[in-house]
GROMACS .gro file of C-alpha atoms in nm:
model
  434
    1UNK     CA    1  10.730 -20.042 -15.281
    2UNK     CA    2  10.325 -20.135 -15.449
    3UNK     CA    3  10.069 -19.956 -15.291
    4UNK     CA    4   9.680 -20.063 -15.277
    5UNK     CA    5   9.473 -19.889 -15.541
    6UNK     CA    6   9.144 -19.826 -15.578
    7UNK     CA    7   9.008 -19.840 -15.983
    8UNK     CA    8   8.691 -19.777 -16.109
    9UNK     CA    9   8.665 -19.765 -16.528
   10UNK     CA   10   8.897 -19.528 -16.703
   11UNK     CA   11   8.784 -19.329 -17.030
   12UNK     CA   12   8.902 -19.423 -17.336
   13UNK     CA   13   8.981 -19.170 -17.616
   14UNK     CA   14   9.062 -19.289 -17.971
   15UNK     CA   15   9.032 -18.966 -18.168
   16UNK     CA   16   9.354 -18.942 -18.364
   17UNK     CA   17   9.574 -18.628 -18.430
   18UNK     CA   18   9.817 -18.521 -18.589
   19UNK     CA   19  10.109 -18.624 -18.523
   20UNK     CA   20  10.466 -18.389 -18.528
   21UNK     CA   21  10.729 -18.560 -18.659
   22UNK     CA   22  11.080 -18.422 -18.642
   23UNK     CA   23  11.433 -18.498 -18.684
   24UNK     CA   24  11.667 -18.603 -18.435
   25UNK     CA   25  11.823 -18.312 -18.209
   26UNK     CA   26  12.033 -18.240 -17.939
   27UNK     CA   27  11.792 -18.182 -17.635
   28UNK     CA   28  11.956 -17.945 -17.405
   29UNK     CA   29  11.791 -17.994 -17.095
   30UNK     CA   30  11.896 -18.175 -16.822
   31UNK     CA   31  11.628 -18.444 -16.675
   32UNK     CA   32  11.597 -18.499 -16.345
   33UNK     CA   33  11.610 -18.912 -16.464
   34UNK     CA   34  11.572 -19.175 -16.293
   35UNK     CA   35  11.686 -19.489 -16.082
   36UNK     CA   36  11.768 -19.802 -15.918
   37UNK     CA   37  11.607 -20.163 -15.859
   38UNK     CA   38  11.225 -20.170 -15.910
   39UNK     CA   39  11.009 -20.359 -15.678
   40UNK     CA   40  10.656 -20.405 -15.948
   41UNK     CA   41  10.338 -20.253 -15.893
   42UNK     CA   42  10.256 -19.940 -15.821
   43UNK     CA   43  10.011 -19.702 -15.668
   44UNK     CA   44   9.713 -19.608 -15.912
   45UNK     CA   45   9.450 -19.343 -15.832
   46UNK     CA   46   9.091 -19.386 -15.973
   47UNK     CA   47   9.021 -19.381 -16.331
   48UNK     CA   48   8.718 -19.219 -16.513
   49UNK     CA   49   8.410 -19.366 -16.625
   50UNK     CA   50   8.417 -19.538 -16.987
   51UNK     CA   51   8.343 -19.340 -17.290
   52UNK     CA   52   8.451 -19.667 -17.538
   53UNK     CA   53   8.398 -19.630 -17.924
   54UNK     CA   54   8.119 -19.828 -18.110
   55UNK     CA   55   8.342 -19.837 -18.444
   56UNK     CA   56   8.332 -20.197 -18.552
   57UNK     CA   57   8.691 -20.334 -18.563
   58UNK     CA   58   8.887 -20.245 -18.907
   59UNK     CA   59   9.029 -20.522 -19.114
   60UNK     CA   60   9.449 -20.476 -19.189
   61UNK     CA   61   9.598 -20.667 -19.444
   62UNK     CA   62   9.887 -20.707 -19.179
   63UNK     CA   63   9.980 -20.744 -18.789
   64UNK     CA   64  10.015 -20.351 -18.697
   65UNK     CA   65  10.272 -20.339 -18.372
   66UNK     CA   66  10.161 -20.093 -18.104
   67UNK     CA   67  10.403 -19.908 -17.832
   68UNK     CA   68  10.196 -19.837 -17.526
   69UNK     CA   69  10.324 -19.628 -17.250
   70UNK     CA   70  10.203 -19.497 -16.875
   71UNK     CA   71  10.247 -19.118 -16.787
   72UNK     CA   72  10.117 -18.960 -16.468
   73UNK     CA   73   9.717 -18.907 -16.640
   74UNK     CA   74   9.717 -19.245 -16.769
   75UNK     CA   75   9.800 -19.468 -17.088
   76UNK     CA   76   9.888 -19.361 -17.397
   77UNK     CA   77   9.890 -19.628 -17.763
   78UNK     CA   78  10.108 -19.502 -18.042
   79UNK     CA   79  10.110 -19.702 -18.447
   80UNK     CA   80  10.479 -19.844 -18.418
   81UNK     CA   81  10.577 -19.769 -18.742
   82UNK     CA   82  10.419 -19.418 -18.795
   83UNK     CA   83  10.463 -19.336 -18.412
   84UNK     CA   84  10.121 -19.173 -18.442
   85UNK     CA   85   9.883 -19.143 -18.162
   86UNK     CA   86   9.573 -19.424 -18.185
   87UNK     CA   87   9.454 -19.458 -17.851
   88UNK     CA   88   9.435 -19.356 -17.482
   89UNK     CA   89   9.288 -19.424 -17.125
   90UNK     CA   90   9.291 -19.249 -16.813
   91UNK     CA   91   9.421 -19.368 -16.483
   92UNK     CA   92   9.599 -19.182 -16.240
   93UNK     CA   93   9.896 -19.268 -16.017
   94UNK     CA   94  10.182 -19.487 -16.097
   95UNK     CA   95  10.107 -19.799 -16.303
   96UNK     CA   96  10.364 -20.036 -16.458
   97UNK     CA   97  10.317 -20.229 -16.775
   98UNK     CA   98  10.389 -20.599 -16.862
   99UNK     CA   99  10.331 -20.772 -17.155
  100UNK     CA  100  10.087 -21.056 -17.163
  101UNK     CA  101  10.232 -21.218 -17.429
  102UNK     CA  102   9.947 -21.278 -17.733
  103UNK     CA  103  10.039 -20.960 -17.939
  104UNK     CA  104   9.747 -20.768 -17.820
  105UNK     CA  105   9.716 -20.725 -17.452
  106UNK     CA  106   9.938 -20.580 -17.149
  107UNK     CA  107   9.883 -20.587 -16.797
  108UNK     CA  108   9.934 -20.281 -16.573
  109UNK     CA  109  10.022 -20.375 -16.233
  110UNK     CA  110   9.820 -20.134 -16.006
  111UNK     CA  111   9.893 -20.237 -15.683
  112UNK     CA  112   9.576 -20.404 -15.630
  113UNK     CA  113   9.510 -20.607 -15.996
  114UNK     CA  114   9.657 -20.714 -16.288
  115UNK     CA  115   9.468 -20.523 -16.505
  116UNK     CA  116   9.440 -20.614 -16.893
  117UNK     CA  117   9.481 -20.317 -17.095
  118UNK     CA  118   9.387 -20.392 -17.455
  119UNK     CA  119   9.611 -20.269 -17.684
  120UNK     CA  120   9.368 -20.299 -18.035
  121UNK     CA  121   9.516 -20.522 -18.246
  122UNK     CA  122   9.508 -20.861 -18.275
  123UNK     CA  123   9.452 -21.176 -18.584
  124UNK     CA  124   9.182 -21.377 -18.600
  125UNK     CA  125   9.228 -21.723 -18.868
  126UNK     CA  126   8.949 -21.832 -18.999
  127UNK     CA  127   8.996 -22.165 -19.257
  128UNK     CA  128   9.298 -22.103 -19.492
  129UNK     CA  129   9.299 -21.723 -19.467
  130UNK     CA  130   9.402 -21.500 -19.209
  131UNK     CA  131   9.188 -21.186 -19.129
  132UNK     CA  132   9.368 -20.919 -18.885
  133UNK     CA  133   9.139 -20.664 -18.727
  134UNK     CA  134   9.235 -20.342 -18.582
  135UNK     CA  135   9.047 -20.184 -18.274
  136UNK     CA  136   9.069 -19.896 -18.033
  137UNK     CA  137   9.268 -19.941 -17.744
  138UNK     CA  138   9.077 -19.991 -17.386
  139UNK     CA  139   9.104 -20.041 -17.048
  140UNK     CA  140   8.878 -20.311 -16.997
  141UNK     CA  141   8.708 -20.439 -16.673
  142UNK     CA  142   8.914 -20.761 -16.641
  143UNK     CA  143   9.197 -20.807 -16.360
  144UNK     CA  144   9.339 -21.126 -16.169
  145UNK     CA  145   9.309 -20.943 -15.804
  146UNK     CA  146   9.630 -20.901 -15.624
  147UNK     CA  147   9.771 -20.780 -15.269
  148UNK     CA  148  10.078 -20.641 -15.459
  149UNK     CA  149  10.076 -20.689 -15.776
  150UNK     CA  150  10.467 -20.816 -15.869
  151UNK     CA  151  10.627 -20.979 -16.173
  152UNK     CA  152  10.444 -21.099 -16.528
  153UNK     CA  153  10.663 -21.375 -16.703
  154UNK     CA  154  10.571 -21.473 -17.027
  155UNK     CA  155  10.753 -21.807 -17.192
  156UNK     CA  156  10.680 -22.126 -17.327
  157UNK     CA  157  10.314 -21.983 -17.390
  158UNK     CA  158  10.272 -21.954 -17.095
  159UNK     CA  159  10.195 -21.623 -16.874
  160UNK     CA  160  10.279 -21.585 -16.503
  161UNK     CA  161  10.156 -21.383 -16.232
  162UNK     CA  162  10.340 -21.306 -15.880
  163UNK     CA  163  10.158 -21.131 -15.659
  164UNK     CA  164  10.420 -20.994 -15.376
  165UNK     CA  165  10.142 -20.951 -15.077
  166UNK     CA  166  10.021 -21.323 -15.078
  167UNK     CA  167  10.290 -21.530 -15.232
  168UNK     CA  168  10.009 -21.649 -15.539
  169UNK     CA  169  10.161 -21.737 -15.876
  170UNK     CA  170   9.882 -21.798 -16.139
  171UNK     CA  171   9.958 -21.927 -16.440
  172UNK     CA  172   9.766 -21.960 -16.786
  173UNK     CA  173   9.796 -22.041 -17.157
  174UNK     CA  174   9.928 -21.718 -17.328
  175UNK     CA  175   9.748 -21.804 -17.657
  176UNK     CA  176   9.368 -21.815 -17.461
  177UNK     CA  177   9.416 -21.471 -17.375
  178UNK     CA  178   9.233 -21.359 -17.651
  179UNK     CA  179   8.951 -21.559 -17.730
  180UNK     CA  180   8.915 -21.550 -17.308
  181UNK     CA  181   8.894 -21.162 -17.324
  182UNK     CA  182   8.642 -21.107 -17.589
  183UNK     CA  183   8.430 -21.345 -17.418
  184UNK     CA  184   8.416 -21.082 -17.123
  185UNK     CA  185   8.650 -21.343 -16.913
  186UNK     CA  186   8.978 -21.424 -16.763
  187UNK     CA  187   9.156 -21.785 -16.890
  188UNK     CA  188   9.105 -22.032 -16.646
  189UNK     CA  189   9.460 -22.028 -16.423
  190UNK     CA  190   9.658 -22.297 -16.225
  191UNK     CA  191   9.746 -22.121 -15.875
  192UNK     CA  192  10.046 -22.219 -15.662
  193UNK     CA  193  10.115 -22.016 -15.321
  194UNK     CA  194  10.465 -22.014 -15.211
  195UNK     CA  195  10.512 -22.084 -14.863
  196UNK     CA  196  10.595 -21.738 -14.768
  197UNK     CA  197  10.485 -21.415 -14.926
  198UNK     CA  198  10.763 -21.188 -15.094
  199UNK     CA  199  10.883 -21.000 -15.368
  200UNK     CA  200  10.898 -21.274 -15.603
  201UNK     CA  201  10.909 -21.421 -15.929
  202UNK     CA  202  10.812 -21.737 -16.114
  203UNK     CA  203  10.801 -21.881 -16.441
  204UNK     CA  204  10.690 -22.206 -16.573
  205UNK     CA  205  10.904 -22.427 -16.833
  206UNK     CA  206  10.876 -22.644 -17.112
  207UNK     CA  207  10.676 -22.940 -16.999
  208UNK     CA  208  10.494 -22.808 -16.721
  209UNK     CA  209  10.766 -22.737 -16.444
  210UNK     CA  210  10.760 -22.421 -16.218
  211UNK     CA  211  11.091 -22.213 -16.115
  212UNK     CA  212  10.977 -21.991 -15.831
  213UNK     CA  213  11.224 -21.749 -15.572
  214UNK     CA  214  11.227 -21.840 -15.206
  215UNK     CA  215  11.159 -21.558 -14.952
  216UNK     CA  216  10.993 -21.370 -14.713
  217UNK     CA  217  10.893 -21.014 -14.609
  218UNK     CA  218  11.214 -20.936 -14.465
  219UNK     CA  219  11.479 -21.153 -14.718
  220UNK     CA  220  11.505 -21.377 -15.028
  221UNK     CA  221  11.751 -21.652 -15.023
  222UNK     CA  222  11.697 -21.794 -15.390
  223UNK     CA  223  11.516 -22.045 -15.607
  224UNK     CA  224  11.366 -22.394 -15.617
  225UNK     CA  225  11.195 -22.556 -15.934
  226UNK     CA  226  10.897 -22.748 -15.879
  227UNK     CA  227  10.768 -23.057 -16.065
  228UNK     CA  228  10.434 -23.018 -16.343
  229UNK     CA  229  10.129 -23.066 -16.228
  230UNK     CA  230   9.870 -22.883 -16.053
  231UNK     CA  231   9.821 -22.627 -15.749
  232UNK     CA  232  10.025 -22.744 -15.467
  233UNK     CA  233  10.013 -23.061 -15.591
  234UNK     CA  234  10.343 -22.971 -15.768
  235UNK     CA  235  10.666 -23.136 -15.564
  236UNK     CA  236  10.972 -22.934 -15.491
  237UNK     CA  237  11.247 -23.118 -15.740
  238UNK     CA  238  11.557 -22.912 -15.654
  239UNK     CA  239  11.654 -22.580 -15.500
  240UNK     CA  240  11.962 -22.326 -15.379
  241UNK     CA  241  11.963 -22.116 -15.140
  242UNK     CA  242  12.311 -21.908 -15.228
  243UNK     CA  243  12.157 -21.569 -15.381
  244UNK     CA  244  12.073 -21.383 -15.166
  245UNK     CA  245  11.846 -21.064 -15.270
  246UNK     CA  246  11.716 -21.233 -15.543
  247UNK     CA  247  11.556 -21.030 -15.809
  248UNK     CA  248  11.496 -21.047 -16.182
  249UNK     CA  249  11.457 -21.314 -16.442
  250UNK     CA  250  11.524 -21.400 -16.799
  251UNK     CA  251  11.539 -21.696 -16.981
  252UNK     CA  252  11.868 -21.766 -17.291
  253UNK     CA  253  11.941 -22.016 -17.516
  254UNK     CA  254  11.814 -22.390 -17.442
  255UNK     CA  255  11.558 -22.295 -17.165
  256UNK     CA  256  11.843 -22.152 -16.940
  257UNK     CA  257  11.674 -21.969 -16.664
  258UNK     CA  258  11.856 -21.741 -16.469
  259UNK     CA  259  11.771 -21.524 -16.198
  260UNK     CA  260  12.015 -21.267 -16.008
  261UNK     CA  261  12.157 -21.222 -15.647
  262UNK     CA  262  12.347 -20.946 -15.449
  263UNK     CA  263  12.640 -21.233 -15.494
  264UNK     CA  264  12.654 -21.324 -15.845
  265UNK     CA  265  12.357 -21.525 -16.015
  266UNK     CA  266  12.178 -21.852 -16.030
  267UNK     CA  267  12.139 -22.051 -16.363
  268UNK     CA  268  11.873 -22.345 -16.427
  269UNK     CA  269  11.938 -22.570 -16.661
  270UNK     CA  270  11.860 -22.928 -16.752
  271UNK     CA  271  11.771 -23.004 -16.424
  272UNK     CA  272  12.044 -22.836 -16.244
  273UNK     CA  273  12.123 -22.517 -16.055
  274UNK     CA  274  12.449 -22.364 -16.123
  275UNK     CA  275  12.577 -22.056 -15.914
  276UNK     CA  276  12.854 -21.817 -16.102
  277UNK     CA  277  12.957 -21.596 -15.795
  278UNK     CA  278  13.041 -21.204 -15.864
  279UNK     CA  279  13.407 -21.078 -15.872
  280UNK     CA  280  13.310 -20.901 -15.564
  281UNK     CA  281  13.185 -20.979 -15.233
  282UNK     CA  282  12.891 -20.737 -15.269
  283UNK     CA  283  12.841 -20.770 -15.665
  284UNK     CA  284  12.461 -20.742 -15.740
  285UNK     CA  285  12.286 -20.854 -16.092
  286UNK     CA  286  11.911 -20.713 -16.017
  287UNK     CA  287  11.790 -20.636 -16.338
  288UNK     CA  288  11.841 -20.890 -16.638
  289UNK     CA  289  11.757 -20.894 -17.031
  290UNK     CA  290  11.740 -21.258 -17.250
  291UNK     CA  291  11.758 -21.369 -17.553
  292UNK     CA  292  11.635 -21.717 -17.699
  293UNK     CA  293  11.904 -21.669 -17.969
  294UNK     CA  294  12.196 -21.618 -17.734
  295UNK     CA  295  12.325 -21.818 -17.470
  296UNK     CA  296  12.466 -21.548 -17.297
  297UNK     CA  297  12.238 -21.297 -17.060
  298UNK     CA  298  12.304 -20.935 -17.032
  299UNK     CA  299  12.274 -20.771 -16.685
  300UNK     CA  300  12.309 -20.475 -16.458
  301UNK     CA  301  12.605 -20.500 -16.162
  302UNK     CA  302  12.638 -20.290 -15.893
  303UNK     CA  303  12.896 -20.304 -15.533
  304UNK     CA  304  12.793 -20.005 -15.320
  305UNK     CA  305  12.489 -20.182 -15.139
  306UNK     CA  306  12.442 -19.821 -14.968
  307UNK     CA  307  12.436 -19.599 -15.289
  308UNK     CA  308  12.090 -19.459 -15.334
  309UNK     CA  309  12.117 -19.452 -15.638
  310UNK     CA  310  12.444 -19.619 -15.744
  311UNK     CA  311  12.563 -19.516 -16.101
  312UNK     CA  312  12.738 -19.815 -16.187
  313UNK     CA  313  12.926 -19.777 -16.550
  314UNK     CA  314  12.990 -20.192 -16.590
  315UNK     CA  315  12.719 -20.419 -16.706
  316UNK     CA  316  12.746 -20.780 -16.646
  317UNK     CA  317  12.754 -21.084 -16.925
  318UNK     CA  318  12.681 -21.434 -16.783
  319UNK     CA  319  12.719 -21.699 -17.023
  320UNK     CA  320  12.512 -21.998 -16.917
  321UNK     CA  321  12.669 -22.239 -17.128
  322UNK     CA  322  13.024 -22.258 -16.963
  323UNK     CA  323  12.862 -22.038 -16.612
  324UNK     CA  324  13.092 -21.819 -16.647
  325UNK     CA  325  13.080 -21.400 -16.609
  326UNK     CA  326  13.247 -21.101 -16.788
  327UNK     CA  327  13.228 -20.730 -16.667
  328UNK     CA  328  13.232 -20.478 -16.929
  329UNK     CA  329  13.306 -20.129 -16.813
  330UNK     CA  330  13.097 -19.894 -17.102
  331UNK     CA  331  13.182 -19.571 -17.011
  332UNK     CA  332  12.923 -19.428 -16.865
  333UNK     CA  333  12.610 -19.534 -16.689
  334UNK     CA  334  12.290 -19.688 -16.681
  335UNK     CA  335  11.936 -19.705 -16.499
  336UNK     CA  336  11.724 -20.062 -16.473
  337UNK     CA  337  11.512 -19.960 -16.804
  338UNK     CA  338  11.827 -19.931 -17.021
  339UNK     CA  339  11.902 -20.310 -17.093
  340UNK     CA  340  11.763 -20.524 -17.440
  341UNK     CA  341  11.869 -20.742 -17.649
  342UNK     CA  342  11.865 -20.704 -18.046
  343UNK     CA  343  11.693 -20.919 -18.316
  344UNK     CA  344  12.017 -21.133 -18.346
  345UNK     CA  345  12.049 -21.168 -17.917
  346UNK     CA  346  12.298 -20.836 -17.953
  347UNK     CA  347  12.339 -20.677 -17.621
  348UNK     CA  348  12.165 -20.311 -17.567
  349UNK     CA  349  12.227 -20.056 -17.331
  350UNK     CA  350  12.073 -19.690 -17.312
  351UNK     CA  351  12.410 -19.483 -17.128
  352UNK     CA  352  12.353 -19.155 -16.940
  353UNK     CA  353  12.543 -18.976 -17.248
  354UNK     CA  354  12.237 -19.068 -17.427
  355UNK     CA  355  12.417 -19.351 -17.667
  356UNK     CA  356  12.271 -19.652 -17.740
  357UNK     CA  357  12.536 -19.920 -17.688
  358UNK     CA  358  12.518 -20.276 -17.908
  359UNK     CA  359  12.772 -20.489 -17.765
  360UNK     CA  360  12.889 -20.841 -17.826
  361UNK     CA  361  12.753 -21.094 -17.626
  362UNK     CA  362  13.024 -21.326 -17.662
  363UNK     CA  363  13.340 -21.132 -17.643
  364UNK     CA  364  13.178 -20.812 -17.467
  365UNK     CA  365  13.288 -20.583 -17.717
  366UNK     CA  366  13.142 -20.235 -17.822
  367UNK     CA  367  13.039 -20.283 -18.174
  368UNK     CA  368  12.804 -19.922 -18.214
  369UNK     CA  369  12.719 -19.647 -17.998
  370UNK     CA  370  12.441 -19.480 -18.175
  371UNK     CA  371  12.348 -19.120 -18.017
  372UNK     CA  372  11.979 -19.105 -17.958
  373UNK     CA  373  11.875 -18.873 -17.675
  374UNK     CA  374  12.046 -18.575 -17.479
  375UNK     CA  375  12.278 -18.637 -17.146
  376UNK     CA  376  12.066 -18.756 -16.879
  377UNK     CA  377  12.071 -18.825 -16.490
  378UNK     CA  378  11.893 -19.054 -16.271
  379UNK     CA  379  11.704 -18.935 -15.995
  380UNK     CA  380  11.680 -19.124 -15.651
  381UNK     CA  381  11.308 -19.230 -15.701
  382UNK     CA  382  11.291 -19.500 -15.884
  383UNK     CA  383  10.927 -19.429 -16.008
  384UNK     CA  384  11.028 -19.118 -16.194
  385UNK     CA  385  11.064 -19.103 -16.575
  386UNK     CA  386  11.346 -19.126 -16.719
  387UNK     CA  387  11.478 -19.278 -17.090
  388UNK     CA  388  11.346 -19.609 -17.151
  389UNK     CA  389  11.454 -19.884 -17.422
  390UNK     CA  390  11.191 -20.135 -17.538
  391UNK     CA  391  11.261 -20.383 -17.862
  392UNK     CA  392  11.059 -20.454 -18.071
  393UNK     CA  393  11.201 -20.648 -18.391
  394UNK     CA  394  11.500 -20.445 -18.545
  395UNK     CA  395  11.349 -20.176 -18.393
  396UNK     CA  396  11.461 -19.956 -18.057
  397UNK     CA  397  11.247 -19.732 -17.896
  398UNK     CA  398  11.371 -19.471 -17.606
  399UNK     CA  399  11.144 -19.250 -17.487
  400UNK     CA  400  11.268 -18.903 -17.358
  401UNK     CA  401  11.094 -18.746 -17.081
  402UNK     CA  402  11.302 -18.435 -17.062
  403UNK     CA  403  11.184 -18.328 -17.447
  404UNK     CA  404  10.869 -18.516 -17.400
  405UNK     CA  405  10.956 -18.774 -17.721
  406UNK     CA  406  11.060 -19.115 -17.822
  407UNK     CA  407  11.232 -19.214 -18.111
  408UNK     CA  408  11.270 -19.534 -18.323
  409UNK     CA  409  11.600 -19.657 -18.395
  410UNK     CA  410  11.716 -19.895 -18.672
  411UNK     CA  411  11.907 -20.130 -18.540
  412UNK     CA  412  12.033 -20.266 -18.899
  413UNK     CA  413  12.104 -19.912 -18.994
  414UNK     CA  414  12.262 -19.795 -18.687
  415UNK     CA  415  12.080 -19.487 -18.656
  416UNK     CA  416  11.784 -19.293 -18.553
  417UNK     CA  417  11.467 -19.278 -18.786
  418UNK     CA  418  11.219 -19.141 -18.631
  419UNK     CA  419  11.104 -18.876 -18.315
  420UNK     CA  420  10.825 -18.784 -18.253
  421UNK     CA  421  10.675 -18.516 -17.992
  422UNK     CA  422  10.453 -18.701 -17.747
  423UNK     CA  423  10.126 -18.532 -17.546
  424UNK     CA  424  10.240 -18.632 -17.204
  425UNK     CA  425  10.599 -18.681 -17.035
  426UNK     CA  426  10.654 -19.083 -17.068
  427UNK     CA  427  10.750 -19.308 -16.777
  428UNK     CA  428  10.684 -19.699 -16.840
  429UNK     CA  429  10.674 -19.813 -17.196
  430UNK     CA  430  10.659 -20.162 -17.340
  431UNK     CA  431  10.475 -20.276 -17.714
  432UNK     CA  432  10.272 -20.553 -17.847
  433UNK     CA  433  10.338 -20.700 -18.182
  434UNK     CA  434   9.984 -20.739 -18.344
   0.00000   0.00000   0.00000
């Protein structure tokens, strides 16, 4: 689904404005929303030449967590507590956005590059006391270059790169990101190539071992985990082949790795692969969300292989600790951006009645179901904007392209907080933490 791109630098604008902040309301428009498994990258059209501030950098007496989100101009930065604008750059076409890991950067996958969007905030130590300095956001010139630009996998402190066109999984330390960047320079990377090029994922471990899918252009079978060490020097240590489709990853409790298949999903754990098959013949998990405080991963699942798009109203609940899996039917449905997981591992998911669902992990139960945005629809392209949930904390952000907003729900409290108007419709959104 990428596309090539061709990018030249974007302008940057960091005036502020003000920003219109208004209760929660019904919206009563219906959205022509949004849709089904999404293959990274994207095409991007060419951005504008750089008009970057010469401000020096602000000191904050504390880390100040950004939202960043893509709309069809370009990128747009927002304060996450005030929801006020900070930042922007252009760059037309579609663009996804990944974290990168070290609370200040993100990478947009353009088709052609990972390229590192700086968000503007980031801590410096220096001695006993630690000074935090606030910048404008940029596009800057850096990118790891990419036939199709796939997955970005951060764990362990480490970051991953899959790029889909050549097979290539770079790898770096998360935590050089920073010092690497202001130096005008990429981290130095390990780089593995898989032995066929498709649309993958990888993601290193504790300890230096690599978990990358199997595939080609035409299929993916599943996963094999590689020993530590460097470039294709790494050995293959074990693999399985029963997933077909694979897509997706997330990582649970006790480094349990887990990827999914149009049959159920794979788990990797302590050295072993464990299969937990689907209910149902055809019973895809494509999209998954982790938590390091749960054992227990929260996923989509869908059975009409032919649907375009399906509307499936059950999400899935794989517990990797006994490899078992529970379907939950919650009432209504879902697209691939409504999944999270809460401060506590808490299962989220964004409905098509506009509710945001907090479920149980462990027993699957509906604790809340806090109303957020209007009644919604997915559309059949799966590029298209629809509500998005990113976490961030105790905090839950949805977006709402059909009133142009996105609002900031209090998990603790159980209900909305803030909305705020935003100056573009939002597609993509993800955050960095300061």
């Amino acid at each position: 689904m990428s596309h090539h791109a061709t990018l030249m630098t974007p302008v940057l604008t960091s005036r502020r404005r003000r920003t219109h902040v208004r209760p929660l309301a019904a919206v009563g428009l219906s959205a022509l929303l949004l849709t089904a498994c999404a293959a990274p990258g994207g095409s991007a059209g060419e951005a504008s030449p750089s008009a970057a501030s010469d401000a020096a950098p602000k000191e904050a007496g504390a880390p100040t967590p950004r939202l960043v989100y893509t709309h069809d101009a370009g990128i747009e930065v927002l304060d996450a507590a005030s929801l006020e604008r900070v930042g922007s750059a252009e760059m037309t076409g579609f663009n996804r956005l990944n974290p990168a890991g070290d609370g200040r950067h993100v990478f947009v996958s353009t088709g052609d590059s990972f390229r590192l969007f700086d968000a503007g905030a980031w801590t410096e130590r220096h001695g006993d006391h630690s000074h935090h300095y606030v910048a404008d956001p940029k596009l800057t010139d850096l990118a790891f270059a990419a036939d199709k630009a796939g997955h970005v996998v951060v764990h362990a402190n480490r970051t991953v790169l899959f790029n889909d066109g050549s097979g290539k999984v770079e790898s770096f330390t998360t935590s050089a990101l920073g010092a690497a960047a202001e130096g005008g320079k990429l981290p130095a990377t390990d780089s593995y190539v898989t032995p066929e090029p498709h649309h993958g994922v990888a993601v290193e471990l504790e300890g230096g071992k690599l978990l990358v899918t199997l595939g080609n252009e035409e299929s993916r079978s599943g996963i094999a985990v590689l020993s530590a060490g460097a470039g294709q020097e790494r050995q293959e240590i074990v693999r399985n082949e029963d997933c077909p489709g694979v897509h997706g990853e997330a990582v649970a409790a006790g480094e349990a790795v887990v990827v999914g298949c149009e049959n159920g999903m794979l788990i990797y754990k302590d050295g072993a692969i464990t299969k937990v098959p689907s209910p149902d013949a055809y019973g895809r998990l494509g999209n998954q969300a982790g938590s390091e405080k749960s054992p227990v991963i929260l996923g989509d699942y869908k059975v009409d292989k032919a649907a375009k798009p399906e509307r499936p109203t059950r999400i899935s609940l794989v517990n990797t600790e006994t490899a078992t899996m529970q379907l939950v039917d919650i009432g209504t449905s879902y697209s691939f951006r409504s999944l999270g997981r809460g401060p506590a591992g808490e299962a989220l998911v964004l409905g098509t009645d506009g509710g945001l669902r907090v479920i149980d992990p462990l027993s699957g139960a509906v604790t809340a179901n806090i109303p957020v945005v209007a009644a919604w629809e997915e559309s059949a392209t799966w590029q298209d904007p629809r509500p998005t949930l990113f976490v961030q904390g105790s905090t839950a952000f949805v977006t709402e392209p059909a009133s142009q907003s996105v609002h900031a729900v209090d998990l603790n409290a159980g209900k909305v907080t803030r909305s705020v108007k935003l100056d573009h419709v939002p597609n993509e959104l993800t955050g960095v933490t300061g």
